[in-house]
């Protein structure tokens, strides 16, 4: 429908040229002149100017093409998105589902056995972010409360296990519920002061809360061992069996698989329950929700508490997986990354969060091939994804209810009933 | 159900993607360099990469080790424990012989367990946490830097015995290196009846202004400042102190004994004391290493470059001496065989700390660190 | 003066206007009536260039303005008073009026026009240093019209000026609109839901349904049209 | 019997501004009552005081539902007021835009349901039955207001008139004793207004709900209300039957103007 | 308590507050217009400082007068930073207008990461000394222990910038257009205001003050690297929210209040918890004034 060739006309080329000249000037001091004020040397790198010019020329053309394509897409809403087509296709072929399910199960179950330590390890990390993302999704996606201090709850879980194990020798399985429980309590404690806040004000307060927790962990040596952290945290046990690195990693992988399934199960049920509906209503309109008899205070507290629950749980696994924790793991960037998982995947959507976690956690790992450029590329990818897919990768679809024709027949308009 | 299906499908796709990155086999010796190569701490990790690159290039040009080429595997851990475990798992998969790194003590601790289980040794140029060697939990760990407690002891002794001061403000940058050091300094000062710690505080790294802390030092009546941390904070502190006409001795550590500090703090650096490895300035290898860096990268080497250079040299030596690349022979060689490095002639003790690295105090005089004998 | 030829405008993926054609002559009061969501406001926004038409043409005084930027269109003399009045709540009344004259530079003329609108609405003069948000609905509507007048419109687009106002205020507003039309010779394009009111005031009218113009005639004829009577006049 | 809603000397001040000034007001069981007045006269503020969005500065809001004794509800939170049997709609539609039409009504049923966290996660029989019932009940309400064909549509995609009706349906779902409608006919054409007129009457007649509405559309107000209160500048300036109001000179001066022309 | 000590802390807070204010202004202006937390604003500040460093060093070889070098590099830093700000808006924010707010936030986060690493790769990861271009002058004794010369210059510059900005916003046409756009962009369009131009203008002004801040602060602390923008940016953002985001006097007041909290917290309690005091104070203020000190109360119209 839209031809890229159109961008090779003289007029369009001129536009691209102007843009590339702009970029050449813009990046001139930083790209071309390299100074070293320690040595007092200046190096002029003219080659990078040329590179910049060519690169930005191509990018400018491509960018305009893609942007226009994105803008043109809208009127033809009849054209199905890939997501819709996959869902439809799956619906039309009922046999596909069980087969795919079995295939996926086999793959998931056998993954650690053919992929090696590293793959298993990063996949476990990705799975941890799936759970974290789903937890934060309750607060941000469903409850509509922008939360930038989520890593604090994660830290609560991790420190719970590390400290209880260090002082009392409590095992992973005992600490798992305790960590989750303590995080939940922290969630409630945070929720109470911020009840009146909204939007960006809420964001900054939660950000502050996260930082406060981290700074306390950093400075309160007697309690948390400060920045040097806690080492030698045992990996989870399995009826006292001793495990080598390989089996232990595999074992944690399976714990995470189980946890992901458990989380999806619970979050799905919550989402479509009376409680879940109040969260979404609260997100949509607080005043209207109150007028419908919803207790906003209670609703906010439950979202924070339930969101924190998952973070606490994953925190315990985190401590067990890395065997070492210190406050450096729970910075603002951590909270931001989890938020990115939710937004990039598609807010409010479970599948979206899963996809988002996979992309965001695995992408930097696979970008390792680009070594020092990987964070540059990652930053650029975030921008590009948001520009071309601002709603996230997977859009959330509200649950549809089916009504028997007999009921619908009361008013005899079957058209609208889907 | 529909969604679950989609979820699983995605896992499948992601997994197969993950699988695509396989590893290749070759007739080479793989050595890893791990540390922060991006993010805020990159400046402490990248010099190590450069040291390794220079030495590997040199050794390969000369025919390699044991007749094999040396291959570098460089992995970023952003100084985060959780990333370090993944990095470590990847290096295990890559079948590296040894790791030069990690840089931060926290990340090192997280990774060491994995290396230990897989029979890989690591030599860190910068992880100073005493527990790494003293706890005995990490038999595969070596380092070419003095642990916090040793440096702190030296600084305290210097301040008390040589300078004869008694009231101290102990500051740190809240990081695992700086705070660990400051904690020990405080401990040793308190053990000594001559000394009094009038102030013990952490400064916020990256903050733009330390006026309040400086006011506080001023108000506390401290006769000297002992600072644990790196040079950026140190130079901010010292220059703001001097600009405010506060001229009391400033004693710091290895993280500050860096030429960058003098360049950054300029005239304000004059008179600052710092502890650091002995005889680096006159050491021929050190001069060579600095020159090589200048030639290859056109700039002065960064933090821990010399330590990293020493670590790589020690490793190469161990490989050549033992004639093997297995864990047993290498650790054995590291512990028994002396090698000439940028830090002097060293070998490692049973716990993994470098022996033969003499530590002494330096002072900035006329824009240079001068060793105080 | 203004000629709209078969424009089609989209809101994201929804087509809001299908082949809408309207003609306005100088000095006329033209009204566009129709139910909520019929596309009346979209038509105005397309003229003002805020929601640009994807197909079709809008010609103003012989100039194609279909794809012009909104500020250029304002410069040509097409000013809109949008639905809901949209007073800047934290600017004072006087500053709101200043904003109306944003594109003008002749200080004297501006001064004269301010005096003129204060004469139309003496109440605004009293409240000139009060924040716009503190005015009542009726006062806000007056301010909105005044603000538009400050731009010296040749063609004034009014979107639902009666919405949410007490009957007595609605009447005042309608009288003022008529006055502006006769005194200032300003052409007026009035979008209204209150068809009764609009057709009393207008010379000609267009009827819009689901994004299409279905009828167009003199106001008088429209008022007597049975379909219009039934659907819009509530008779 | 006590009136279903009564206010005594109700006053609401914002800073120096008195938006509601000493209003005495009542709605008896089964009545349709209208509250009219110029823009900015304090009608919506009055609504907000009654429904708990604002806490009145002074005076009493008293309600008596199901023949129970009067109770004072000043300062109760909106959700508590709703639980006591008052439901409302909003001047500028406040639907849950990204939820389906059915879900909007289901939210309205919130206070009538019990299941909590445990129920949501473990799906005991009671929860499943409750969910099934709420879906059916909500659907029935949609049928009642003629919106069943939109059942799975997102609220934001509904035509304007349908959105207004959905708001009423949602309020109805709370099973109120008194329904407060804030300009329900705003933005509707005469045809839609007429349908609304019928709907309101039907709601009152079949469900025995009292109705209080704010409205500018005089044809609607005059045709369905039994009692009209007129406010101006926060003060009550008149009350009476539609005929009385139409001929009240003060009301004409302040509000109606020449009615025949509007 | 010791009055001299109190006064020292007070003045220390004043300097620090001025630093925050220069950056917070840009945050608050951009937020006011496009309701976006521009996470990458700190990076603009960093790029401003870096550009000044690069140009100053390059010029220093020509043997030019240091004051002239300082002026040229500052002006160029401002021009380049403003260009970066504008380009960033066109690439990362403009296509997102009308999408959900969170998308813009993520885009800004991505931009921040990108710019950090761009400078890291194109220049260096090390700390570089910032040439001291401001002619040194020494205060006499009572002042000397209160404030450093560079601190004083920052204080004065902030005051001048504040006055200019207030004038610009209150009385000029551009300023009025900015205020109108922040209140109702669509209506502003209908009155002939070119919104894109207003947004561009906002980014230019915001980025310029950030660049000016970058140059002055780097002179003050004498060093910089690619990461300096992040922490300072967060602090400035906190200051902007504290004062009431979107409000220009609010940003300045918030900056001072934040800096004093930190200064007195450090002075009388401990700098270990410097940031904790800052954040706790923020939380307490927001509990009692949910829109910040000078913020407009959220319109709870029903």
PDB file of N, CA, C and O in Angstrom, chain D residues 209-245:
ATOM      1  N   UNK D 209     -38.570   3.312  42.746  1.00  0.00           N
ATOM      2  CA  UNK D 209     -37.400   4.092  43.124  1.00  0.00           C
ATOM      3  C   UNK D 209     -37.768   5.563  43.044  1.00  0.00           C
ATOM      4  O   UNK D 209     -38.447   5.986  42.106  1.00  0.00           O
ATOM      5  N   UNK D 210     -37.322   6.318  44.011  1.00  0.00           N
ATOM      6  CA  UNK D 210     -37.522   7.764  43.930  1.00  0.00           C
ATOM      7  C   UNK D 210     -36.418   8.353  43.077  1.00  0.00           C
ATOM      8  O   UNK D 210     -35.320   7.816  43.043  1.00  0.00           O
ATOM      9  N   UNK D 211     -36.742   9.450  42.414  1.00  0.00           N
ATOM     10  CA  UNK D 211     -35.745  10.017  41.499  1.00  0.00           C
ATOM     11  C   UNK D 211     -35.581  11.511  41.737  1.00  0.00           C
ATOM     12  O   UNK D 211     -36.563  12.244  41.889  1.00  0.00           O
ATOM     13  N   UNK D 212     -34.313  11.919  41.795  1.00  0.00           N
ATOM     14  CA  UNK D 212     -34.002  13.338  41.893  1.00  0.00           C
ATOM     15  C   UNK D 212     -33.143  13.687  40.691  1.00  0.00           C
ATOM     16  O   UNK D 212     -32.143  13.027  40.440  1.00  0.00           O
ATOM     17  N   UNK D 213     -33.574  14.685  39.904  1.00  0.00           N
ATOM     18  CA  UNK D 213     -32.742  15.010  38.752  1.00  0.00           C
ATOM     19  C   UNK D 213     -32.442  16.494  38.615  1.00  0.00           C
ATOM     20  O   UNK D 213     -33.243  17.329  39.008  1.00  0.00           O
ATOM     21  N   UNK D 214     -31.247  16.739  38.084  1.00  0.00           N
ATOM     22  CA  UNK D 214     -30.862  18.089  37.703  1.00  0.00           C
ATOM     23  C   UNK D 214     -31.023  18.126  36.198  1.00  0.00           C
ATOM     24  O   UNK D 214     -30.591  17.199  35.515  1.00  0.00           O
ATOM     25  N   UNK D 215     -31.689  19.140  35.653  1.00  0.00           N
ATOM     26  CA  UNK D 215     -31.842  19.127  34.212  1.00  0.00           C
ATOM     27  C   UNK D 215     -32.094  20.534  33.694  1.00  0.00           C
ATOM     28  O   UNK D 215     -32.675  21.365  34.364  1.00  0.00           O
ATOM     29  N   UNK D 216     -31.582  20.762  32.491  1.00  0.00           N
ATOM     30  CA  UNK D 216     -31.860  22.045  31.848  1.00  0.00           C
ATOM     31  C   UNK D 216     -32.984  21.935  30.834  1.00  0.00           C
ATOM     32  O   UNK D 216     -33.580  22.918  30.470  1.00  0.00           O
ATOM     33  N   UNK D 217     -33.196  20.729  30.364  1.00  0.00           N
ATOM     34  CA  UNK D 217     -34.207  20.542  29.337  1.00  0.00           C
ATOM     35  C   UNK D 217     -35.585  20.646  29.985  1.00  0.00           C
ATOM     36  O   UNK D 217     -36.068  19.739  30.647  1.00  0.00           O
ATOM     37  N   UNK D 218     -36.222  21.811  29.787  1.00  0.00           N
ATOM     38  CA  UNK D 218     -37.467  22.079  30.492  1.00  0.00           C
ATOM     39  C   UNK D 218     -38.587  21.142  30.085  1.00  0.00           C
ATOM     40  O   UNK D 218     -39.454  20.812  30.873  1.00  0.00           O
ATOM     41  N   UNK D 219     -38.563  20.694  28.812  1.00  0.00           N
ATOM     42  CA  UNK D 219     -39.653  19.815  28.399  1.00  0.00           C
ATOM     43  C   UNK D 219     -39.614  18.538  29.227  1.00  0.00           C
ATOM     44  O   UNK D 219     -40.631  18.033  29.675  1.00  0.00           O
ATOM     45  N   UNK D 220     -38.408  18.046  29.457  1.00  0.00           N
ATOM     46  CA  UNK D 220     -38.270  16.835  30.259  1.00  0.00           C
ATOM     47  C   UNK D 220     -38.685  17.112  31.703  1.00  0.00           C
ATOM     48  O   UNK D 220     -39.485  16.382  32.289  1.00  0.00           O
ATOM     49  N   UNK D 221     -38.165  18.200  32.234  1.00  0.00           N
ATOM     50  CA  UNK D 221     -38.437  18.522  33.636  1.00  0.00           C
ATOM     51  C   UNK D 221     -39.933  18.686  33.867  1.00  0.00           C
ATOM     52  O   UNK D 221     -40.518  18.104  34.786  1.00  0.00           O
ATOM     53  N   UNK D 222     -40.547  19.463  33.009  1.00  0.00           N
ATOM     54  CA  UNK D 222     -41.969  19.767  33.212  1.00  0.00           C
ATOM     55  C   UNK D 222     -42.844  18.534  33.019  1.00  0.00           C
ATOM     56  O   UNK D 222     -43.879  18.396  33.641  1.00  0.00           O
ATOM     57  N   UNK D 223     -42.405  17.654  32.118  1.00  0.00           N
ATOM     58  CA  UNK D 223     -43.298  16.533  31.833  1.00  0.00           C
ATOM     59  C   UNK D 223     -43.231  15.428  32.874  1.00  0.00           C
ATOM     60  O   UNK D 223     -44.200  14.740  33.100  1.00  0.00           O
ATOM     61  N   UNK D 224     -42.085  15.232  33.522  1.00  0.00           N
ATOM     62  CA  UNK D 224     -42.056  14.074  34.415  1.00  0.00           C
ATOM     63  C   UNK D 224     -41.981  14.394  35.904  1.00  0.00           C
ATOM     64  O   UNK D 224     -42.332  13.561  36.726  1.00  0.00           O
ATOM     65  N   UNK D 225     -41.535  15.575  36.261  1.00  0.00           N
ATOM     66  CA  UNK D 225     -41.353  15.760  37.699  1.00  0.00           C
ATOM     67  C   UNK D 225     -42.652  16.153  38.394  1.00  0.00           C
ATOM     68  O   UNK D 225     -43.514  16.810  37.821  1.00  0.00           O
ATOM     69  N   UNK D 226     -42.717  15.727  39.617  1.00  0.00           N
ATOM     70  CA  UNK D 226     -43.895  16.034  40.407  1.00  0.00           C
ATOM     71  C   UNK D 226     -43.660  17.272  41.257  1.00  0.00           C
ATOM     72  O   UNK D 226     -44.582  17.933  41.686  1.00  0.00           O
ATOM     73  N   UNK D 227     -42.373  17.511  41.504  1.00  0.00           N
ATOM     74  CA  UNK D 227     -42.036  18.623  42.369  1.00  0.00           C
ATOM     75  C   UNK D 227     -40.742  19.223  41.840  1.00  0.00           C
ATOM     76  O   UNK D 227     -39.858  18.494  41.408  1.00  0.00           O
ATOM     77  N   UNK D 228     -40.659  20.538  41.841  1.00  0.00           N
ATOM     78  CA  UNK D 228     -39.447  21.178  41.322  1.00  0.00           C
ATOM     79  C   UNK D 228     -38.890  22.141  42.369  1.00  0.00           C
ATOM     80  O   UNK D 228     -39.652  22.879  43.007  1.00  0.00           O
ATOM     81  N   UNK D 229     -37.572  22.075  42.521  1.00  0.00           N
ATOM     82  CA  UNK D 229     -36.896  23.046  43.382  1.00  0.00           C
ATOM     83  C   UNK D 229     -36.022  23.917  42.478  1.00  0.00           C
ATOM     84  O   UNK D 229     -35.366  23.388  41.578  1.00  0.00           O
ATOM     85  N   UNK D 230     -36.040  25.201  42.725  1.00  0.00           N
ATOM     86  CA  UNK D 230     -35.193  26.088  41.913  1.00  0.00           C
ATOM     87  C   UNK D 230     -34.149  26.745  42.810  1.00  0.00           C
ATOM     88  O   UNK D 230     -34.483  27.283  43.867  1.00  0.00           O
ATOM     89  N   UNK D 231     -32.881  26.651  42.373  1.00  0.00           N
ATOM     90  CA  UNK D 231     -31.829  27.321  43.143  1.00  0.00           C
ATOM     91  C   UNK D 231     -31.162  28.381  42.290  1.00  0.00           C
ATOM     92  O   UNK D 231     -31.095  28.274  41.072  1.00  0.00           O
ATOM     93  N   UNK D 232     -30.706  29.420  42.956  1.00  0.00           N
ATOM     94  CA  UNK D 232     -29.923  30.444  42.277  1.00  0.00           C
ATOM     95  C   UNK D 232     -28.925  30.985  43.282  1.00  0.00           C
ATOM     96  O   UNK D 232     -29.275  31.256  44.432  1.00  0.00           O
ATOM     97  N   UNK D 233     -27.690  31.144  42.861  1.00  0.00           N
ATOM     98  CA  UNK D 233     -26.626  31.574  43.768  1.00  0.00           C
ATOM     99  C   UNK D 233     -26.625  30.770  45.065  1.00  0.00           C
ATOM    100  O   UNK D 233     -26.497  31.321  46.143  1.00  0.00           O
ATOM    101  N   UNK D 234     -26.829  29.487  44.960  1.00  0.00           N
ATOM    102  CA  UNK D 234     -26.755  28.616  46.127  1.00  0.00           C
ATOM    103  C   UNK D 234     -27.988  28.622  47.004  1.00  0.00           C
ATOM    104  O   UNK D 234     -28.092  27.829  47.939  1.00  0.00           O
ATOM    105  N   UNK D 235     -28.917  29.517  46.730  1.00  0.00           N
ATOM    106  CA  UNK D 235     -30.110  29.605  47.589  1.00  0.00           C
ATOM    107  C   UNK D 235     -31.314  29.015  46.888  1.00  0.00           C
ATOM    108  O   UNK D 235     -31.438  29.079  45.678  1.00  0.00           O
ATOM    109  N   UNK D 236     -32.200  28.457  47.705  1.00  0.00           N
ATOM    110  CA  UNK D 236     -33.443  27.943  47.163  1.00  0.00           C
ATOM    111  C   UNK D 236     -34.358  29.137  46.923  1.00  0.00           C
ATOM    112  O   UNK D 236     -34.662  29.888  47.853  1.00  0.00           O
ATOM    113  N   UNK D 237     -34.794  29.339  45.668  1.00  0.00           N
ATOM    114  CA  UNK D 237     -35.652  30.513  45.451  1.00  0.00           C
ATOM    115  C   UNK D 237     -37.112  30.133  45.216  1.00  0.00           C
ATOM    116  O   UNK D 237     -37.977  30.972  45.294  1.00  0.00           O
ATOM    117  N   UNK D 238     -37.335  28.874  44.923  1.00  0.00           N
ATOM    118  CA  UNK D 238     -38.743  28.483  44.741  1.00  0.00           C
ATOM    119  C   UNK D 238     -38.871  26.984  44.815  1.00  0.00           C
ATOM    120  O   UNK D 238     -37.915  26.253  44.564  1.00  0.00           O
ATOM    121  N   UNK D 239     -40.055  26.519  45.203  1.00  0.00           N
ATOM    122  CA  UNK D 239     -40.356  25.108  45.043  1.00  0.00           C
ATOM    123  C   UNK D 239     -41.835  24.948  44.777  1.00  0.00           C
ATOM    124  O   UNK D 239     -42.646  25.790  45.159  1.00  0.00           O
ATOM    125  N   UNK D 240     -42.178  23.877  44.095  1.00  0.00           N
ATOM    126  CA  UNK D 240     -43.588  23.671  43.805  1.00  0.00           C
ATOM    127  C   UNK D 240     -43.789  22.724  42.650  1.00  0.00           C
ATOM    128  O   UNK D 240     -42.835  22.086  42.176  1.00  0.00           O
ATOM    129  N   UNK D 241     -45.035  22.624  42.203  1.00  0.00           N
ATOM    130  CA  UNK D 241     -45.348  21.749  41.068  1.00  0.00           C
ATOM    131  C   UNK D 241     -44.860  22.434  39.805  1.00  0.00           C
ATOM    132  O   UNK D 241     -44.621  23.641  39.805  1.00  0.00           O
ATOM    133  N   UNK D 242     -44.743  21.691  38.714  1.00  0.00           N
ATOM    134  CA  UNK D 242     -44.286  22.314  37.462  1.00  0.00           C
ATOM    135  C   UNK D 242     -45.093  23.551  37.099  1.00  0.00           C
ATOM    136  O   UNK D 242     -44.514  24.557  36.697  1.00  0.00           O
ATOM    137  N   UNK D 243     -46.390  23.488  37.256  1.00  0.00           N
ATOM    138  CA  UNK D 243     -47.195  24.644  36.867  1.00  0.00           C
ATOM    139  C   UNK D 243     -46.871  25.852  37.721  1.00  0.00           C
ATOM    140  O   UNK D 243     -46.773  26.973  37.222  1.00  0.00           O
ATOM    141  N   UNK D 244     -46.726  25.613  39.024  1.00  0.00           N
ATOM    142  CA  UNK D 244     -46.385  26.724  39.900  1.00  0.00           C
ATOM    143  C   UNK D 244     -45.064  27.362  39.490  1.00  0.00           C
ATOM    144  O   UNK D 244     -44.937  28.581  39.448  1.00  0.00           O
ATOM    145  N   UNK D 245     -44.120  26.509  39.192  1.00  0.00           N
ATOM    146  CA  UNK D 245     -42.790  27.013  38.850  1.00  0.00           C
ATOM    147  C   UNK D 245     -42.812  27.813  37.557  1.00  0.00           C
ATOM    148  O   UNK D 245     -42.245  28.893  37.456  1.00  0.00           O
TER     149      UNK D 245
END
